[in-house]
Tab-separated table of C-alpha atoms in Angstrom:
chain	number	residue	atom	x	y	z
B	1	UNK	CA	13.302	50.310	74.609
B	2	UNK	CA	10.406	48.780	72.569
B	3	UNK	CA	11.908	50.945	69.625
B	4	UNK	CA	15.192	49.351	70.061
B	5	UNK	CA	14.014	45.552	70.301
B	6	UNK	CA	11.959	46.313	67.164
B	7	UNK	CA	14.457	47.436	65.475
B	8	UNK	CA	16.665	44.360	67.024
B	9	UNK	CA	13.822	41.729	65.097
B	10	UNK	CA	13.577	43.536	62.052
B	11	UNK	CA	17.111	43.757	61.131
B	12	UNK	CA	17.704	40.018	62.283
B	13	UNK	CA	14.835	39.254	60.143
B	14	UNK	CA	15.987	40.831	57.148
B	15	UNK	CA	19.055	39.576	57.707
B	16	UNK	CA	18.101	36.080	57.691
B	17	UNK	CA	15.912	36.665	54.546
B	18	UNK	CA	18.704	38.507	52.624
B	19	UNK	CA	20.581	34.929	53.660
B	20	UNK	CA	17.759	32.840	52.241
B	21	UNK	CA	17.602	35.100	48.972
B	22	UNK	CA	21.364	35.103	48.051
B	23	UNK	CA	22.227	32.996	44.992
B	24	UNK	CA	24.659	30.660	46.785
B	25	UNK	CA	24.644	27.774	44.868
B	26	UNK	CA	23.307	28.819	41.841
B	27	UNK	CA	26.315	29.705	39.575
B	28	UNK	CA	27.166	26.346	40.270
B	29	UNK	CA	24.147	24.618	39.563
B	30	UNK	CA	23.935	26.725	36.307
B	31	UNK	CA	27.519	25.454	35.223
B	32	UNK	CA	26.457	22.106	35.849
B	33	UNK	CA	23.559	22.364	33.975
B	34	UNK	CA	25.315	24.022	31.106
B	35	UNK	CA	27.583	21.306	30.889
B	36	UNK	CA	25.309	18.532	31.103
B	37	UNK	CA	23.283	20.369	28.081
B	38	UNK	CA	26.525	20.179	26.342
B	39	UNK	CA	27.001	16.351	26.819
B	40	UNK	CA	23.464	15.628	25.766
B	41	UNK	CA	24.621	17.456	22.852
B	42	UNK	CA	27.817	15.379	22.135
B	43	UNK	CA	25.855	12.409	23.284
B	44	UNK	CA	23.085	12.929	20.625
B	45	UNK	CA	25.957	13.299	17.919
B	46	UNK	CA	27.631	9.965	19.027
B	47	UNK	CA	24.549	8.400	18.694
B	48	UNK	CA	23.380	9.943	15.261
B	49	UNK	CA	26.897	8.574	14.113
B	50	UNK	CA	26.267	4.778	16.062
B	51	UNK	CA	23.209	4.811	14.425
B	52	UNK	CA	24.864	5.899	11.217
B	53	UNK	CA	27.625	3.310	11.199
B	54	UNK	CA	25.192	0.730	12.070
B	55	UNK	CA	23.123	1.500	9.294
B	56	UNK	CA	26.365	0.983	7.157
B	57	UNK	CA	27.114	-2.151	8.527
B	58	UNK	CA	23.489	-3.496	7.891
B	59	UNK	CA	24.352	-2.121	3.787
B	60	UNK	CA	27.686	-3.588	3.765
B	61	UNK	CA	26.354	-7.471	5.100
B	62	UNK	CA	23.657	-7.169	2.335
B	63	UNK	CA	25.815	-6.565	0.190
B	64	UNK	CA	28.788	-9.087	1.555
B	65	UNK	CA	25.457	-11.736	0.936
B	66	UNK	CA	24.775	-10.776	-2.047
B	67	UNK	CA	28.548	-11.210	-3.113
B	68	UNK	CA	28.794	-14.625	-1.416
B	69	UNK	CA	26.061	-16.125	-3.190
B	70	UNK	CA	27.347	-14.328	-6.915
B	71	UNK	CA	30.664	-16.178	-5.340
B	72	UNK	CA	29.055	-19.290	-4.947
B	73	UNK	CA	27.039	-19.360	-8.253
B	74	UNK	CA	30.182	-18.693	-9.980
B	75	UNK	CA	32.024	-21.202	-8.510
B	76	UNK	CA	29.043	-23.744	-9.683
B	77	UNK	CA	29.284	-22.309	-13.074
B	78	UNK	CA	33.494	-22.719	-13.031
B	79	UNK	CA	32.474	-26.939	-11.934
B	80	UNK	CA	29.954	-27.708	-15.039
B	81	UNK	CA	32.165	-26.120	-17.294
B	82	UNK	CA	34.690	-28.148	-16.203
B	83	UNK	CA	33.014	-31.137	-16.504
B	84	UNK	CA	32.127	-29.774	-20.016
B	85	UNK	CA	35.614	-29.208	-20.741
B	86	UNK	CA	36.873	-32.372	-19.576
B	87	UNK	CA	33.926	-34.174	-21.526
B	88	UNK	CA	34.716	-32.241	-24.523
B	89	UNK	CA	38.434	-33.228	-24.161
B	90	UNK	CA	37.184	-36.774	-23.895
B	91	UNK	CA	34.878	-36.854	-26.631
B	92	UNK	CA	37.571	-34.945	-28.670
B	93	UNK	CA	40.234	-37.998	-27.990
B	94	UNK	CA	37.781	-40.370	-29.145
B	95	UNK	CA	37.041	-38.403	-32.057
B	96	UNK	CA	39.948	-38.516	-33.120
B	97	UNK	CA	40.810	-42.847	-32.082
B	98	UNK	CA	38.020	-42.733	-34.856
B	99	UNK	CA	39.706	-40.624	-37.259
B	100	UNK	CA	42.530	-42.586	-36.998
B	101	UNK	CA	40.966	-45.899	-37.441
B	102	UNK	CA	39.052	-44.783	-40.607
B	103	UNK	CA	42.365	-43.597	-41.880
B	104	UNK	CA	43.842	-47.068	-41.569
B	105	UNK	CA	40.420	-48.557	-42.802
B	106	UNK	CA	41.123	-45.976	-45.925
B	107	UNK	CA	44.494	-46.939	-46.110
B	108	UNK	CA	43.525	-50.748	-46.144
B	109	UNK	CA	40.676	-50.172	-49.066
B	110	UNK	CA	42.868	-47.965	-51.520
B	111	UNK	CA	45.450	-50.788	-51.348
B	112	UNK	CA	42.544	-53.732	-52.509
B	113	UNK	CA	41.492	-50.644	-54.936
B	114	UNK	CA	44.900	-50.704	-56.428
B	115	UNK	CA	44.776	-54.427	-56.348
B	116	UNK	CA	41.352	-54.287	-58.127
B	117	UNK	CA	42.569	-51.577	-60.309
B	118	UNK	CA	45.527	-53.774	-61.526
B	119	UNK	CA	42.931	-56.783	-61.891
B	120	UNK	CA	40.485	-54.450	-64.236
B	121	UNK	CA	43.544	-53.299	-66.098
B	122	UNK	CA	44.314	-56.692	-67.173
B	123	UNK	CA	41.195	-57.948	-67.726
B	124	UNK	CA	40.613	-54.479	-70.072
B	125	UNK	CA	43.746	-55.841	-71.731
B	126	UNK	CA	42.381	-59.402	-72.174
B	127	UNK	CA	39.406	-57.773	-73.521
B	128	UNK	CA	41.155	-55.710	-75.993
B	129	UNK	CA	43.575	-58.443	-77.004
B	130	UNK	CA	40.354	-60.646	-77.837
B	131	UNK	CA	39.197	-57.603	-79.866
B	132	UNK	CA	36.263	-56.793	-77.088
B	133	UNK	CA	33.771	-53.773	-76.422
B	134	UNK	CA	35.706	-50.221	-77.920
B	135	UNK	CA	33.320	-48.471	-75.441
B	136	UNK	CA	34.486	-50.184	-72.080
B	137	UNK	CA	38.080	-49.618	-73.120
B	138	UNK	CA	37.185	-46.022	-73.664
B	139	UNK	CA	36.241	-45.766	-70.137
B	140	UNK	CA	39.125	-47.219	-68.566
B	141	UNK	CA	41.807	-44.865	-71.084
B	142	UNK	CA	39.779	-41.799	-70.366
B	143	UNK	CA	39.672	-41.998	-66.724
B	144	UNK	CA	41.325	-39.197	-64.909
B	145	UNK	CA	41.801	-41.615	-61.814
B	146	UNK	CA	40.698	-44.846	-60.634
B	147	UNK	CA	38.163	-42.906	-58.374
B	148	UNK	CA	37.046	-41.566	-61.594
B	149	UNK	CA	37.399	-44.692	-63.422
B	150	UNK	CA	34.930	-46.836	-61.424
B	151	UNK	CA	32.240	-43.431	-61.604
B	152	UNK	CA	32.474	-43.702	-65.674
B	153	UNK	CA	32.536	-47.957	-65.509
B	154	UNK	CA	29.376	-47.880	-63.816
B	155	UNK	CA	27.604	-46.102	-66.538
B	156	UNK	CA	29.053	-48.703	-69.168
B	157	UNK	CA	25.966	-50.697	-69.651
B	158	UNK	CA	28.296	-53.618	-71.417
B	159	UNK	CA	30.615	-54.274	-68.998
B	160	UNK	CA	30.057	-57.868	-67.930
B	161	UNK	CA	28.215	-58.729	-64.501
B	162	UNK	CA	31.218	-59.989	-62.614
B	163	UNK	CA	32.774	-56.676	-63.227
B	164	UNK	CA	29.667	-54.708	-62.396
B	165	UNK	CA	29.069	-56.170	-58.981
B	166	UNK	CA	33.013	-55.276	-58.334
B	167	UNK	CA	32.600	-52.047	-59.321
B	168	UNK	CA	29.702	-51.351	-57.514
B	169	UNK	CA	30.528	-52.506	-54.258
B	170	UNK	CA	33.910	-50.736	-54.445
B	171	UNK	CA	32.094	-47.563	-55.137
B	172	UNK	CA	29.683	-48.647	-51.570
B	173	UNK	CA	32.817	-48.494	-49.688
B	174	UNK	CA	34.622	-45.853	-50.914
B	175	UNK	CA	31.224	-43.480	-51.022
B	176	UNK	CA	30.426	-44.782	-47.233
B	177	UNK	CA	34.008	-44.080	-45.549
B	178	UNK	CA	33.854	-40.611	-47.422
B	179	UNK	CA	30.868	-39.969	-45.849
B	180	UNK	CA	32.289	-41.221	-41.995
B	181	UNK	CA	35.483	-39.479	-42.938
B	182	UNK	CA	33.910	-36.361	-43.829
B	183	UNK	CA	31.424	-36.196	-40.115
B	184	UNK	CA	33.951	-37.142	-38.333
B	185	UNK	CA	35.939	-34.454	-39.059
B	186	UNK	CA	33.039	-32.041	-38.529
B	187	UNK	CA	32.097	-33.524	-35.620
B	188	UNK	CA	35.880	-33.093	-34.268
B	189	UNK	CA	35.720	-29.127	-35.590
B	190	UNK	CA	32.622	-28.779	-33.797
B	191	UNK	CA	34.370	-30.121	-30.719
B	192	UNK	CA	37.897	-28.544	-30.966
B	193	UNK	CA	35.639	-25.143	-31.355
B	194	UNK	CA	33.941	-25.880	-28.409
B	195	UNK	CA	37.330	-26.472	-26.179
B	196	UNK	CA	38.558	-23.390	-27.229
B	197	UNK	CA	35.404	-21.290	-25.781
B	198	UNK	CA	34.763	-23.837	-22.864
B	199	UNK	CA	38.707	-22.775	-22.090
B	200	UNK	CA	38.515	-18.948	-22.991
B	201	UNK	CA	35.725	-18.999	-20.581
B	202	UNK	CA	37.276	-20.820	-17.906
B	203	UNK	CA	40.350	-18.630	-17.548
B	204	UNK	CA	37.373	-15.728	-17.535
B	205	UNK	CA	35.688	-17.096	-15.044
B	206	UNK	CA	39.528	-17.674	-12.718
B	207	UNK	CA	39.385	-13.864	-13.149
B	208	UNK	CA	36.002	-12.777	-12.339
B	209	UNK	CA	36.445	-15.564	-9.311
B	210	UNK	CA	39.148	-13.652	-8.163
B	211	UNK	CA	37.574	-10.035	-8.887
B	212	UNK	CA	35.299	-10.865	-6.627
B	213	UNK	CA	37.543	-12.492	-3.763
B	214	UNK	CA	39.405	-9.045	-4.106
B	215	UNK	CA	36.003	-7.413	-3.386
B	216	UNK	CA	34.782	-9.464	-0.452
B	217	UNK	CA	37.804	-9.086	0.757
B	218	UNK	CA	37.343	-5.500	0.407
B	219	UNK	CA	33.642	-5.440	1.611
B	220	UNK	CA	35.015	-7.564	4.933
B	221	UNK	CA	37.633	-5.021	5.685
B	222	UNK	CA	35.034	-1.792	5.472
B	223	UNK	CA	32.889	-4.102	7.713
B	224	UNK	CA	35.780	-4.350	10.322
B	225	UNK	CA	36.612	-0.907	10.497
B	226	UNK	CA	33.267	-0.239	10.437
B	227	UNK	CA	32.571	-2.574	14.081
B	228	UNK	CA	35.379	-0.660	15.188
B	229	UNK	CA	34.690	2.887	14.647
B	230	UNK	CA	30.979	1.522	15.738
B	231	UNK	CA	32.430	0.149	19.176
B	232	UNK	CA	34.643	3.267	19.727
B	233	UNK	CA	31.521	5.505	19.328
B	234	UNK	CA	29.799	3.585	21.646
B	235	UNK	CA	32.874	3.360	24.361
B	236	UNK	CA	32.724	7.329	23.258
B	237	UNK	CA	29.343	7.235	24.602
B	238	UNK	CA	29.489	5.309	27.344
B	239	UNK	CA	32.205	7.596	28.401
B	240	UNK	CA	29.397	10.765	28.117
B	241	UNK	CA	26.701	8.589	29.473
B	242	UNK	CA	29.228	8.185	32.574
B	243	UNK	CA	30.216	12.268	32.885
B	244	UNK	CA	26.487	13.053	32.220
B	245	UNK	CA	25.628	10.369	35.073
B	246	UNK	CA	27.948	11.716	37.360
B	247	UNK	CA	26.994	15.404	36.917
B	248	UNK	CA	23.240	14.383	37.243
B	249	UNK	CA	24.044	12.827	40.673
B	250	UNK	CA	26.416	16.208	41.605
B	251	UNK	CA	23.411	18.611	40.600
B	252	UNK	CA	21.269	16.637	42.496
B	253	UNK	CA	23.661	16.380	45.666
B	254	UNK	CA	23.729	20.095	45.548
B	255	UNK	CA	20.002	20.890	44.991
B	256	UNK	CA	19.837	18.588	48.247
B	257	UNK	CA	22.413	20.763	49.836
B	258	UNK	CA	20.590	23.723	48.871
B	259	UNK	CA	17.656	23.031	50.509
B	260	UNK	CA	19.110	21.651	53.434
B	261	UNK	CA	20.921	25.167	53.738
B	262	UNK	CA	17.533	26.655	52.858
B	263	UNK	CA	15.386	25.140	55.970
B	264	UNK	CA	18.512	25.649	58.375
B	265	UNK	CA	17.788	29.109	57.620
B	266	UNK	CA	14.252	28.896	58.052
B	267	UNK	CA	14.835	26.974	61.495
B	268	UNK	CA	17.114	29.907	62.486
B	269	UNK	CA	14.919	32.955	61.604
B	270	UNK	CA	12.178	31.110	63.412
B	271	UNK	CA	13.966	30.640	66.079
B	272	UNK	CA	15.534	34.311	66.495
B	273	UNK	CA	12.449	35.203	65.850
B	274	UNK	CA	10.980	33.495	68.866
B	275	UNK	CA	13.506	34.773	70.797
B	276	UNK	CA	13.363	38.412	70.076
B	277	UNK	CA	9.657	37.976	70.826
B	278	UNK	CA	10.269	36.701	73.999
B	279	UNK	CA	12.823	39.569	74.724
B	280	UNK	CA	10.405	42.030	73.597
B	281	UNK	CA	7.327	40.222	75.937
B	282	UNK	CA	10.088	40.596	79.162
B	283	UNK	CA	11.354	44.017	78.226
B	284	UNK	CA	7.962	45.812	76.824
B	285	UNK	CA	5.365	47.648	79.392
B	286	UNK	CA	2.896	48.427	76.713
B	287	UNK	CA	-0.370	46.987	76.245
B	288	UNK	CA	-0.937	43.443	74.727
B	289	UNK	CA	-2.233	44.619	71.672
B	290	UNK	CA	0.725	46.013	71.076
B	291	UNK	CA	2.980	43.036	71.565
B	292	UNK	CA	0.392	41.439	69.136
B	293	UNK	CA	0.501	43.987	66.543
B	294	UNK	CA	4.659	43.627	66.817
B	295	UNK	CA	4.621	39.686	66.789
B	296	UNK	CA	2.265	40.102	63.484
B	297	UNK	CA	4.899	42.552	62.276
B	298	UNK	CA	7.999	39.522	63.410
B	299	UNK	CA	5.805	36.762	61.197
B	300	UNK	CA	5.460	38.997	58.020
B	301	UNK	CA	9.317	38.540	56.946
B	302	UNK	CA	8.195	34.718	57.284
B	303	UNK	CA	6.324	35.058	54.653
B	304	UNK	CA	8.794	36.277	52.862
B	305	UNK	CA	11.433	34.192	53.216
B	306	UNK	CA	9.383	31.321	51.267
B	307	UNK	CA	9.120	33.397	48.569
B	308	UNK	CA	12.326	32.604	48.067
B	309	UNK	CA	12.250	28.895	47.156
B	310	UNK	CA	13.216	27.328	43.721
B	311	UNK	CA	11.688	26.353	41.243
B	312	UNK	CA	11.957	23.409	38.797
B	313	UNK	CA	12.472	23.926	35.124
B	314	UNK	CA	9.964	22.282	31.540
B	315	UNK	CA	1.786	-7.899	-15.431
B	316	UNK	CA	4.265	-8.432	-18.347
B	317	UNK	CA	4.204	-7.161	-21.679
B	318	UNK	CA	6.127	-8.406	-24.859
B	319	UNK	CA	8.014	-5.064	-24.918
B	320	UNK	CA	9.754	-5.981	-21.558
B	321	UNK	CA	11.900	-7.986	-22.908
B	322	UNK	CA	14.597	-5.508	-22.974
B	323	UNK	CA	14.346	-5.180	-18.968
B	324	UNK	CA	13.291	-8.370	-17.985
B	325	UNK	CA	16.476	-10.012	-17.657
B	326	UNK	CA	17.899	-7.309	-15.437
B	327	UNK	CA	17.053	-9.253	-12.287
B	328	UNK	CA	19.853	-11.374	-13.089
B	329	UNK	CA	22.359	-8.340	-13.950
B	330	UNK	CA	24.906	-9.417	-10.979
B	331	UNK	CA	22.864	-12.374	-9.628
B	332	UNK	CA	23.991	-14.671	-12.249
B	333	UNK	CA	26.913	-17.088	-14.353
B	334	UNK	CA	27.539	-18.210	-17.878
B	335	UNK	CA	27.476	-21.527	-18.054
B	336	UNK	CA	27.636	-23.526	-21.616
B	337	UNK	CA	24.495	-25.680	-22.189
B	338	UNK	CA	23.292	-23.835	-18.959
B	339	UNK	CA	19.881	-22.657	-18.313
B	340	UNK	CA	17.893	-25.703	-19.779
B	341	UNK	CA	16.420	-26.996	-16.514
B	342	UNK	CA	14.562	-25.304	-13.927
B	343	UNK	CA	17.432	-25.763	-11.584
B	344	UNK	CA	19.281	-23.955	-13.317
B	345	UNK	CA	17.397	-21.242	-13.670
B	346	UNK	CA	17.104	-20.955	-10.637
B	347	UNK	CA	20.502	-20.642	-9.737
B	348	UNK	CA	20.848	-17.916	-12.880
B	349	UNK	CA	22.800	-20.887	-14.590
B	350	UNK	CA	22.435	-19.757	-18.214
B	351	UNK	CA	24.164	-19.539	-21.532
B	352	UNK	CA	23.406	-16.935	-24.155
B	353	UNK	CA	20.704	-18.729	-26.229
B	354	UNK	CA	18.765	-19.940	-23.067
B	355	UNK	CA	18.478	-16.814	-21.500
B	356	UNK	CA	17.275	-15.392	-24.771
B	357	UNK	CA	14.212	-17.907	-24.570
B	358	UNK	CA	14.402	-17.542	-20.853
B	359	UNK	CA	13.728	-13.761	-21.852
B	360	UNK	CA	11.063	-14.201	-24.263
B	361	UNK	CA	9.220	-16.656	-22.076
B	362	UNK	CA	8.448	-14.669	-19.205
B	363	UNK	CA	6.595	-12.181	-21.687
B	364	UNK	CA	5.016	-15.036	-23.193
B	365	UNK	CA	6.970	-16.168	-26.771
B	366	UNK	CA	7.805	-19.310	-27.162
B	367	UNK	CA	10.497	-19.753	-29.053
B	368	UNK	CA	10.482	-23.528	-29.038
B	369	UNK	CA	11.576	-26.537	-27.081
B	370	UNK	CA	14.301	-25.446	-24.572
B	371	UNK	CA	16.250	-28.552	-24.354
B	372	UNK	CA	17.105	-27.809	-27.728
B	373	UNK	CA	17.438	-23.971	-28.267
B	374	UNK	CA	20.754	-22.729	-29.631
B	375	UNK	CA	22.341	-20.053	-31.898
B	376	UNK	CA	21.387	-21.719	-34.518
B	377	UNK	CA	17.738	-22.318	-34.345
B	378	UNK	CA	17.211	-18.543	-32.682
B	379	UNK	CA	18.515	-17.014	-35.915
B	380	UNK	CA	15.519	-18.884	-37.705
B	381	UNK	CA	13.079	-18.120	-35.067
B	382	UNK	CA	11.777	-14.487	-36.545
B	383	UNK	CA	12.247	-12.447	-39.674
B	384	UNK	CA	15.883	-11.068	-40.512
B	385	UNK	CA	16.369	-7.513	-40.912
B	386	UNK	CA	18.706	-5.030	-41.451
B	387	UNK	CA	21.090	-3.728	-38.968
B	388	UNK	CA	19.884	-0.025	-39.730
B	389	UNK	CA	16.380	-0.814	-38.867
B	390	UNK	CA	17.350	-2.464	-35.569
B	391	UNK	CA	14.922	-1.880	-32.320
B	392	UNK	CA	14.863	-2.914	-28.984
B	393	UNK	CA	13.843	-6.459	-28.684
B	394	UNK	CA	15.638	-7.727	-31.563
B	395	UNK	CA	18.149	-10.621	-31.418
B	396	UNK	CA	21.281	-9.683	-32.390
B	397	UNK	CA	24.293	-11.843	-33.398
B	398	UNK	CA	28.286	-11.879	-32.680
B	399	UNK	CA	30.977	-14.288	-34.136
B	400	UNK	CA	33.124	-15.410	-31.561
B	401	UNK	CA	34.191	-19.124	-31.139
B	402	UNK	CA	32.286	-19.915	-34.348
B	403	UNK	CA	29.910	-18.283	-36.820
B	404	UNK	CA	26.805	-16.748	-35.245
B	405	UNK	CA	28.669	-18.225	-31.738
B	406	UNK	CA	26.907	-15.435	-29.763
B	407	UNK	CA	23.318	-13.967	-29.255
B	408	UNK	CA	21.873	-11.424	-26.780
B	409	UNK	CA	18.709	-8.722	-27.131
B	410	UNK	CA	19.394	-5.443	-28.328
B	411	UNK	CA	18.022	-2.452	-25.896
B	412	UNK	CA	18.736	0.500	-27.873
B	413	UNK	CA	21.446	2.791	-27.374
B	414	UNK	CA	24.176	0.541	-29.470
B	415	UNK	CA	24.036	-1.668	-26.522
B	416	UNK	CA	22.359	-5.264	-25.692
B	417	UNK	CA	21.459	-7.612	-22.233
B	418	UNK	CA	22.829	-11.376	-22.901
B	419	UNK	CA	24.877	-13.774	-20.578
B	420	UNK	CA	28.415	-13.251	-21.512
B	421	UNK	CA	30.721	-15.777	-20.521
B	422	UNK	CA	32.934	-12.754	-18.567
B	423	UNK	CA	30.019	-11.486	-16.797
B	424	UNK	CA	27.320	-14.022	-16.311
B	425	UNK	CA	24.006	-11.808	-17.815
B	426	UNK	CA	24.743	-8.214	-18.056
B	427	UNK	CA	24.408	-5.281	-20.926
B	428	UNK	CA	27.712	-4.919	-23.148
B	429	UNK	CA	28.425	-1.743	-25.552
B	430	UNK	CA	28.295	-3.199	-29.135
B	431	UNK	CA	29.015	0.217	-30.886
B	432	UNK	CA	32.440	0.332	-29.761
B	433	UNK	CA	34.804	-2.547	-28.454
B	434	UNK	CA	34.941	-6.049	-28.764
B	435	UNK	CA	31.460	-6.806	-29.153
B	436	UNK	CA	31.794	-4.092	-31.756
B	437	UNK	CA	34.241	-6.154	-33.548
B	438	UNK	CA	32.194	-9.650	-33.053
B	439	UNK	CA	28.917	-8.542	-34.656
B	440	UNK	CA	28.246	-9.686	-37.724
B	441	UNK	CA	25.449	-7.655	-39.073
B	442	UNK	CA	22.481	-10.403	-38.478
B	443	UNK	CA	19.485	-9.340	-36.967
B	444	UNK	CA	16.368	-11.070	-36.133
B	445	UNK	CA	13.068	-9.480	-34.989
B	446	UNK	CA	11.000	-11.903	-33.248
């Protein structure tokens, strides 16, 4: 009988621990956890590629800033030329009122020349009647004009007083409205040729307006897609951070389960235990001891049993003046007469011949008074050479609107850094092209 109700407590015991030892939940629990490794996964990604598109956004608004301000300098520059162009327009109309009115002051003095001409003719015949000077009549007969005529009576020492002080102060007048005549007209060149660039670079400047409208526009679009691919990763991983969320909270309701399965078990074996030792107390006739040594031998699957637990798992030197402009290279706008004040330069407001000095300043050349630097006085401002022997750092010189109408710094390489009415400052291929075509051969080292 005590064989039999030994036998009864061991086989419930190691029935109970072969219970508390069987893998019941964990295939499930391993799934879980496989799957939330594989949404931390996809959840990583999402956020390598947020992080990524942010990044991209944060390039793209630099660069949309950059482009605004360009925008905005180059709509300043399109404004004072403009107001250039109208003044030029303005100054060229009354250029040309003045033209007009020396014309008819012309007009006016070559009729009282005639008059005067007449006058001297018959006072020469007078003189010859009344058998007068052979040498003043000479003058008047050998005249090729009446222009010419007054030049060769004025060197007649005998011609009488009266006739002198004519002569002379027809010769004033004629000599002085030449002279008007003569800078007006240059003056009215000059300004004509100035119209004709100031309007050449407007419609340039329409263009590169519009170039870069196109471009914002272009930069604005990436952005949007950009937000949106950005907000669908996120919605992506909101999504994962949802799954992941709800699998933590299922792994966790089953661990709980587990365990609550787990001490059930233990409350059971303890319990048949304590009931197959109180069976085996009613039923056995053998000494005490031995009861003891068979409720020692009931506890040692107890032991056991919580074996079975989980566990939980682990300064500036002359030769930069090839470079030194390049901080403007996109940040700046031709504008003509630009660059001669300090707020324009600060705006990179410049025209070729100021940002040639502008140049040359920063690595400490003067190259004389700015308000007055221009084409002109840079080709004086160093030693020509030849265009074979040119370096980096030379000036070099392009005809476009007018004769030596251009200037930038050569950099080597057939190519040179000026502001360019098309481009604002920027470096332009003169072995091939245009400026290829506009350089004239002149080349100044400074």
């Amino acid at each position: 009988m005590k064989k039999k109700m030994l036998l009864l407590n061991t086989t419930v015991l190691l029935g109970l621990g072969g219970v508390l030892s069987t893998p019941a939940y964990a295939s499930t629990i391993q799934d879980m956890e496989s799957q939330k490794s594989q949404i931390q996964n996809q959840r990583q990604d999402v956020q390598s590629n947020i992080k990524a598109a942010s990044d991209e956004l944060t390039r793209l608004q630099a660069e949309q800033d950059q482009m605004k301000a360009q925008l905005e300098r180059l709509t300043l520059a399109e404004e004072e030329n403009n107001k250039k162009a109208q003044k030029t327009e303005a100054d060229i109309k009354e250029t040309s009122k003045q033209v007009e009115q020396l014309q008819k002051e012309i007009k006016l003095l070559q009729e009282k020349l005639e008059k005067r001409n007449d006058i001297l003719k018959d006072r020469a015949r007078s003189l010859q009647e009344s058998g007068g000077n052979v040498e003043y009549l000479q003058v008047l007969l050998g005249s090729s004009s009446f222009s010419d005529f007054v030049d060769r009576a004025l060197a007649v020492s005998t011609i009488v007083d009266a006739d002198r002080g004519i002569l002379k102060e027809t010769k004033n007048m004629q000599d002085e409205l030449k002279t008007k005549q003569a800078d007006v007209k240059s003056k009215l060149a000059s300004l004509e040729d100035m119209k004709a660039e100031l309007d050449e670079m407007t419609v340039q400047l329409a263009a590169q307006k519009k170039q870069k409208d196109a471009l914002a526009k272009e930069l604005k679009d990436k952005e949007a897609k950009n937000e949106e691919l950005k907000a669908s990763l996120q919605a992506k991983d909101s999504s994962l951070a949802n799954e992941q969320s709800t699998l933590e909270q299922n792994i966790k309701d089953q661990k709980a389960a587990e365990e609550a399965a787990r001490k059930a078990a233990e409350q059971a074996a303890e319990e048949a235990a304590k009931k197959a030792a109180e069976q085996a107390q009613k039923a056995a006739a053998a000494p005490a001891e031995k009861a003891d040594s068979s409720s020692a031998k009931a506890e040692a699957p107890k032991a056991s049993s919580n074996d079975v637990a989980p566990t939980s798992a682990p300064a500036p030197k002359a030769s930069n003046v090839v470079t030194v402009g390049n901080r403007w290279i996109g940040n700046s706008a031709y504008v003509f007469g630009g660059g001669r004040s300090q707020s324009d330069i600060n705006h990179g407001l410049f025209d070729c011949s100021s940002f040639v000095h502008w140049a040359y300043a920063q690595v400490g050349v003067n190259l004389g008074p700015l308000g007055s630097v221009s084409t002109e006085t840079l080709k004086h401002a160093g030693t020509q050479v030849s265009s074979s022997q040119m370096q980096p750092g030379d000036l070099v010189f392009f005809d476009t609107y007018k004769k030596d109408g251009h200037v930038g710094i050569y950099v080597g390489g057939g190519k040179f850094i000026g502001a360019q009415s098309s481009t604002g400052v920027a470096i332009a291929n003169m072995s091939s092209g245009y400026w290829k075509q506009k350089f004239n051969g002149r080349v100044v080292r400074i």
